[in-house]
PDB file of C-alpha atoms in Angstrom:
ATOM      1  CA  MET B 135      -4.799  18.127 -52.796  1.00 42.00           C
ATOM      2  CA  GLU B 136      -3.530  17.689 -49.165  1.00 58.00           C
ATOM      3  CA  THR B 137      -1.825  20.311 -48.869  1.00 59.00           C
ATOM      4  CA  GLY B 138      -5.188  21.765 -49.577  1.00 71.00           C
ATOM      5  CA  ARG B 139      -6.974  20.345 -47.165  1.00 79.00           C
ATOM      6  CA  PHE B 140      -5.003  21.285 -44.726  1.00 75.00           C
ATOM      7  CA  GLY B 141      -5.241  25.131 -45.458  1.00 77.00           C
ATOM      8  CA  ASN B 142      -8.530  24.175 -45.086  1.00 80.00           C
ATOM      9  CA  GLY B 143      -8.515  22.472 -41.614  1.00 78.00           C
ATOM     10  CA  LEU B 144      -6.581  25.807 -40.759  1.00 77.00           C
ATOM     11  CA  SER B 145      -8.620  28.454 -41.592  1.00 78.00           C
ATOM     12  CA  ALA B 146     -11.668  26.138 -40.206  1.00 77.00           C
ATOM     13  CA  LEU B 147     -10.209  26.153 -37.251  1.00 74.00           C
ATOM     14  CA  ALA B 148      -9.267  29.837 -37.388  1.00 75.00           C
ATOM     15  CA  GLU B 149     -12.020  30.346 -37.501  1.00 78.00           C
ATOM     16  CA  ALA B 150     -13.407  28.485 -34.743  1.00 76.00           C
ATOM     17  CA  LEU B 151     -10.826  30.473 -32.517  1.00 71.00           C
ATOM     18  CA  SER B 152     -12.458  33.618 -33.717  1.00 72.00           C
ATOM     19  CA  VAL B 153     -15.891  32.559 -32.847  1.00 74.00           C
ATOM     20  CA  ALA B 154     -14.856  31.791 -29.164  1.00 70.00           C
ATOM     21  CA  ASP B 155     -12.634  34.758 -29.132  1.00 70.00           C
ATOM     22  CA  GLU B 156     -16.185  36.472 -30.522  1.00 69.00           C
ATOM     23  CA  HIS B 157     -19.017  34.611 -27.797  1.00 70.00           C
ATOM     24  CA  GLY B 158     -16.577  34.245 -24.733  1.00 66.00           C
ATOM     25  CA  ASP B 159     -16.190  30.658 -24.956  1.00 61.00           C
ATOM     26  CA  HIS B 160     -12.431  29.380 -24.093  1.00 67.00           C
ATOM     27  CA  HIS B 161     -13.455  25.924 -23.216  1.00 74.00           C
ATOM     28  CA  ASN B 162     -11.527  23.939 -26.517  1.00 86.00           C
ATOM     29  CA  ARG B 163      -8.895  26.764 -26.848  1.00 89.00           C
ATOM     30  CA  ALA B 164      -6.355  24.842 -26.095  1.00 91.00           C
ATOM     31  CA  GLU B 165      -6.843  22.248 -27.986  1.00 92.00           C
ATOM     32  CA  MET B 166      -7.899  24.347 -31.075  1.00 91.00           C
ATOM     33  CA  HIS B 167      -4.111  25.553 -30.781  1.00 93.00           C
ATOM     34  CA  ARG B 168      -2.840  22.185 -30.167  1.00 95.00           C
ATOM     35  CA  LEU B 169      -4.344  21.072 -33.886  1.00 93.00           C
ATOM     36  CA  LYS B 170      -3.155  24.246 -35.443  1.00 93.00           C
ATOM     37  CA  GLY B 171       0.395  23.245 -34.483  1.00 95.00           C
ATOM     38  CA  GLU B 172      -0.411  19.986 -35.800  1.00 95.00           C
ATOM     39  CA  LEU B 173      -1.937  21.194 -38.816  1.00 92.00           C
ATOM     40  CA  LEU B 174       1.075  23.180 -39.507  1.00 94.00           C
ATOM     41  CA  LEU B 175       3.503  20.267 -38.849  1.00 94.00           C
ATOM     42  CA  LYS B 176       1.355  18.435 -41.519  1.00 92.00           C
ATOM     43  CA  GLN B 177       1.618  20.648 -44.410  1.00 91.00           C
ATOM     44  CA  SER B 178       4.983  21.616 -43.859  1.00 91.00           C
ATOM     45  CA  ASP B 179       8.455  21.192 -41.778  1.00 90.00           C
ATOM     46  CA  SER B 180       9.046  24.816 -42.490  1.00 95.00           C
ATOM     47  CA  ASN B 181       6.663  25.191 -40.212  1.00 95.00           C
ATOM     48  CA  ALA B 182       7.791  24.243 -37.474  1.00 97.00           C
ATOM     49  CA  ALA B 183       8.598  27.403 -35.619  1.00 97.00           C
ATOM     50  CA  ARG B 184       5.124  28.445 -35.918  1.00 96.00           C
ATOM     51  CA  ALA B 185       3.999  25.128 -34.791  1.00 97.00           C
ATOM     52  CA  ARG B 186       5.876  24.680 -31.351  1.00 98.00           C
ATOM     53  CA  SER B 187       4.470  28.522 -30.842  1.00 97.00           C
ATOM     54  CA  CYS B 188       0.824  26.817 -31.097  1.00 96.00           C
ATOM     55  CA  PHE B 189       1.736  24.073 -28.686  1.00 98.00           C
ATOM     56  CA  GLU B 190       3.544  26.783 -26.423  1.00 98.00           C
ATOM     57  CA  ARG B 191       0.615  28.928 -26.650  1.00 95.00           C
ATOM     58  CA  ALA B 192      -2.161  25.335 -26.130  1.00 95.00           C
ATOM     59  CA  ILE B 193       0.141  24.498 -23.167  1.00 97.00           C
ATOM     60  CA  GLU B 194      -0.131  28.756 -21.520  1.00 96.00           C
ATOM     61  CA  ILE B 195      -4.292  27.839 -21.907  1.00 93.00           C
ATOM     62  CA  ALA B 196      -4.338  24.600 -20.668  1.00 95.00           C
ATOM     63  CA  ARG B 197      -2.392  25.539 -17.580  1.00 96.00           C
ATOM     64  CA  GLU B 198      -4.524  29.109 -16.835  1.00 94.00           C
ATOM     65  CA  GLN B 199      -7.505  26.952 -17.237  1.00 93.00           C
ATOM     66  CA  SER B 200      -5.987  24.168 -14.823  1.00 95.00           C
ATOM     67  CA  ALA B 201      -6.593  21.520 -17.980  1.00 95.00           C
ATOM     68  CA  LYS B 202      -4.339  18.364 -17.121  1.00 97.00           C
ATOM     69  CA  SER B 203      -5.774  16.623 -20.197  1.00 96.00           C
ATOM     70  CA  TRP B 204      -5.436  19.242 -22.670  1.00 96.00           C
ATOM     71  CA  GLU B 205      -1.861  20.371 -20.979  1.00 98.00           C
ATOM     72  CA  LEU B 206      -0.606  16.633 -21.410  1.00 98.00           C
ATOM     73  CA  ARG B 207      -2.049  16.543 -25.069  1.00 98.00           C
ATOM     74  CA  ALA B 208      -0.250  19.762 -26.513  1.00 98.00           C
ATOM     75  CA  THR B 209       3.078  19.102 -24.292  1.00 98.00           C
ATOM     76  CA  THR B 210       2.780  15.629 -25.781  1.00 98.00           C
ATOM     77  CA  SER B 211       3.007  16.919 -29.566  1.00 98.00           C
ATOM     78  CA  LEU B 212       5.066  19.824 -28.516  1.00 98.00           C
ATOM     79  CA  ALA B 213       7.503  17.067 -26.876  1.00 98.00           C
ATOM     80  CA  ARG B 214       7.170  15.033 -30.682  1.00 98.00           C
ATOM     81  CA  LEU B 215       8.464  18.018 -32.078  1.00 98.00           C
ATOM     82  CA  LEU B 216      11.520  18.862 -30.262  1.00 98.00           C
ATOM     83  CA  ASP B 217      12.458  15.157 -30.210  1.00 97.00           C
ATOM     84  CA  LYS B 218      12.526  15.542 -34.539  1.00 96.00           C
ATOM     85  CA  GLN B 219      14.558  18.672 -33.760  1.00 96.00           C
ATOM     86  CA  GLY B 220      17.027  16.623 -31.316  1.00 97.00           C
ATOM     87  CA  ARG B 221      16.538  18.230 -28.045  1.00 97.00           C
ATOM     88  CA  ARG B 222      15.581  14.909 -26.918  1.00 97.00           C
ATOM     89  CA  ASP B 223      16.477  15.138 -22.989  1.00 97.00           C
ATOM     90  CA  GLU B 224      14.099  18.722 -23.257  1.00 98.00           C
ATOM     91  CA  ALA B 225      11.288  17.258 -24.453  1.00 98.00           C
ATOM     92  CA  ARG B 226      11.741  14.491 -22.346  1.00 98.00           C
ATOM     93  CA  ILE B 227      11.563  16.591 -19.170  1.00 98.00           C
ATOM     94  CA  MET B 228       8.855  18.775 -20.110  1.00 97.00           C
ATOM     95  CA  LEU B 229       6.597  15.319 -21.051  1.00 98.00           C
ATOM     96  CA  ALA B 230       8.183  13.329 -17.499  1.00 98.00           C
ATOM     97  CA  GLY B 231       6.714  16.632 -15.352  1.00 97.00           C
ATOM     98  CA  ILE B 232       3.198  16.611 -16.496  1.00 98.00           C
ATOM     99  CA  TYR B 233       2.804  13.122 -16.431  1.00 98.00           C
ATOM    100  CA  ASN B 234       3.861  12.768 -13.125  1.00 97.00           C
ATOM    101  CA  TRP B 235       0.799  14.683 -12.081  1.00 97.00           C
ATOM    102  CA  PHE B 236      -1.763  12.519 -12.953  1.00 97.00           C
ATOM    103  CA  THR B 237      -2.108   9.487 -10.446  1.00 96.00           C
ATOM    104  CA  GLU B 238      -4.999   7.487 -12.391  1.00 96.00           C
ATOM    105  CA  GLY B 239      -6.644   6.871 -15.769  1.00 94.00           C
ATOM    106  CA  PHE B 240      -3.054   5.593 -17.076  1.00 96.00           C
ATOM    107  CA  ASP B 241      -5.923   3.011 -19.564  1.00 96.00           C
ATOM    108  CA  THR B 242      -6.685   6.328 -21.116  1.00 97.00           C
ATOM    109  CA  ALA B 243      -5.071   6.833 -25.017  1.00 97.00           C
ATOM    110  CA  ASP B 244      -3.954  10.605 -23.949  1.00 97.00           C
ATOM    111  CA  LEU B 245      -1.637   9.074 -20.517  1.00 98.00           C
ATOM    112  CA  LYS B 246      -0.616   5.792 -22.745  1.00 98.00           C
ATOM    113  CA  ASP B 247       0.066   7.950 -25.931  1.00 98.00           C
ATOM    114  CA  ALA B 248       3.147  10.031 -23.438  1.00 98.00           C
ATOM    115  CA  LYS B 249       3.777   7.198 -21.858  1.00 98.00           C
ATOM    116  CA  ALA B 250       4.988   5.955 -25.384  1.00 98.00           C
ATOM    117  CA  LEU B 251       6.817   9.119 -26.030  1.00 98.00           C
ATOM    118  CA  LEU B 252       8.585   8.852 -22.778  1.00 98.00           C
ATOM    119  CA  ASP B 253       9.485   5.527 -23.195  1.00 97.00           C
ATOM    120  CA  GLU B 254      10.958   6.147 -26.609  1.00 97.00           C
ATOM    121  CA  LEU B 255      12.452   9.518 -25.507  1.00 97.00           C
ATOM    122  CA  SER B 256      14.443   7.051 -22.611  1.00 94.00           C
ATOM    123  CA  VAL B 257      16.272   5.068 -24.894  1.00 89.00           C
TER     124      VAL B 257
END
């Protein structure tokens, strides 16, 4: 049952990405790719490589758009995956790079989440 819902979510995201491409709307593309990666991981751990590709694509799109908040979210997702794969130092360095760009807004959910993960990765 759970797998079916994740499959439905992935289908909905694929459709949303297709519609965005068709209409030239690239505003939320980074977040759609990040969410696709998250759904792939929840569906099965065997999807780790595909999820990583989604997170990397989300980061790339966010950078192209200078969308630091989307970049932070995608980098946090990728850092979590890397940590699970035993690549803690790589995850910490990558996440610190985007987290340290911010100079305000540290009470927002995304920055709190990134900071908590950074603290965990630094232990």
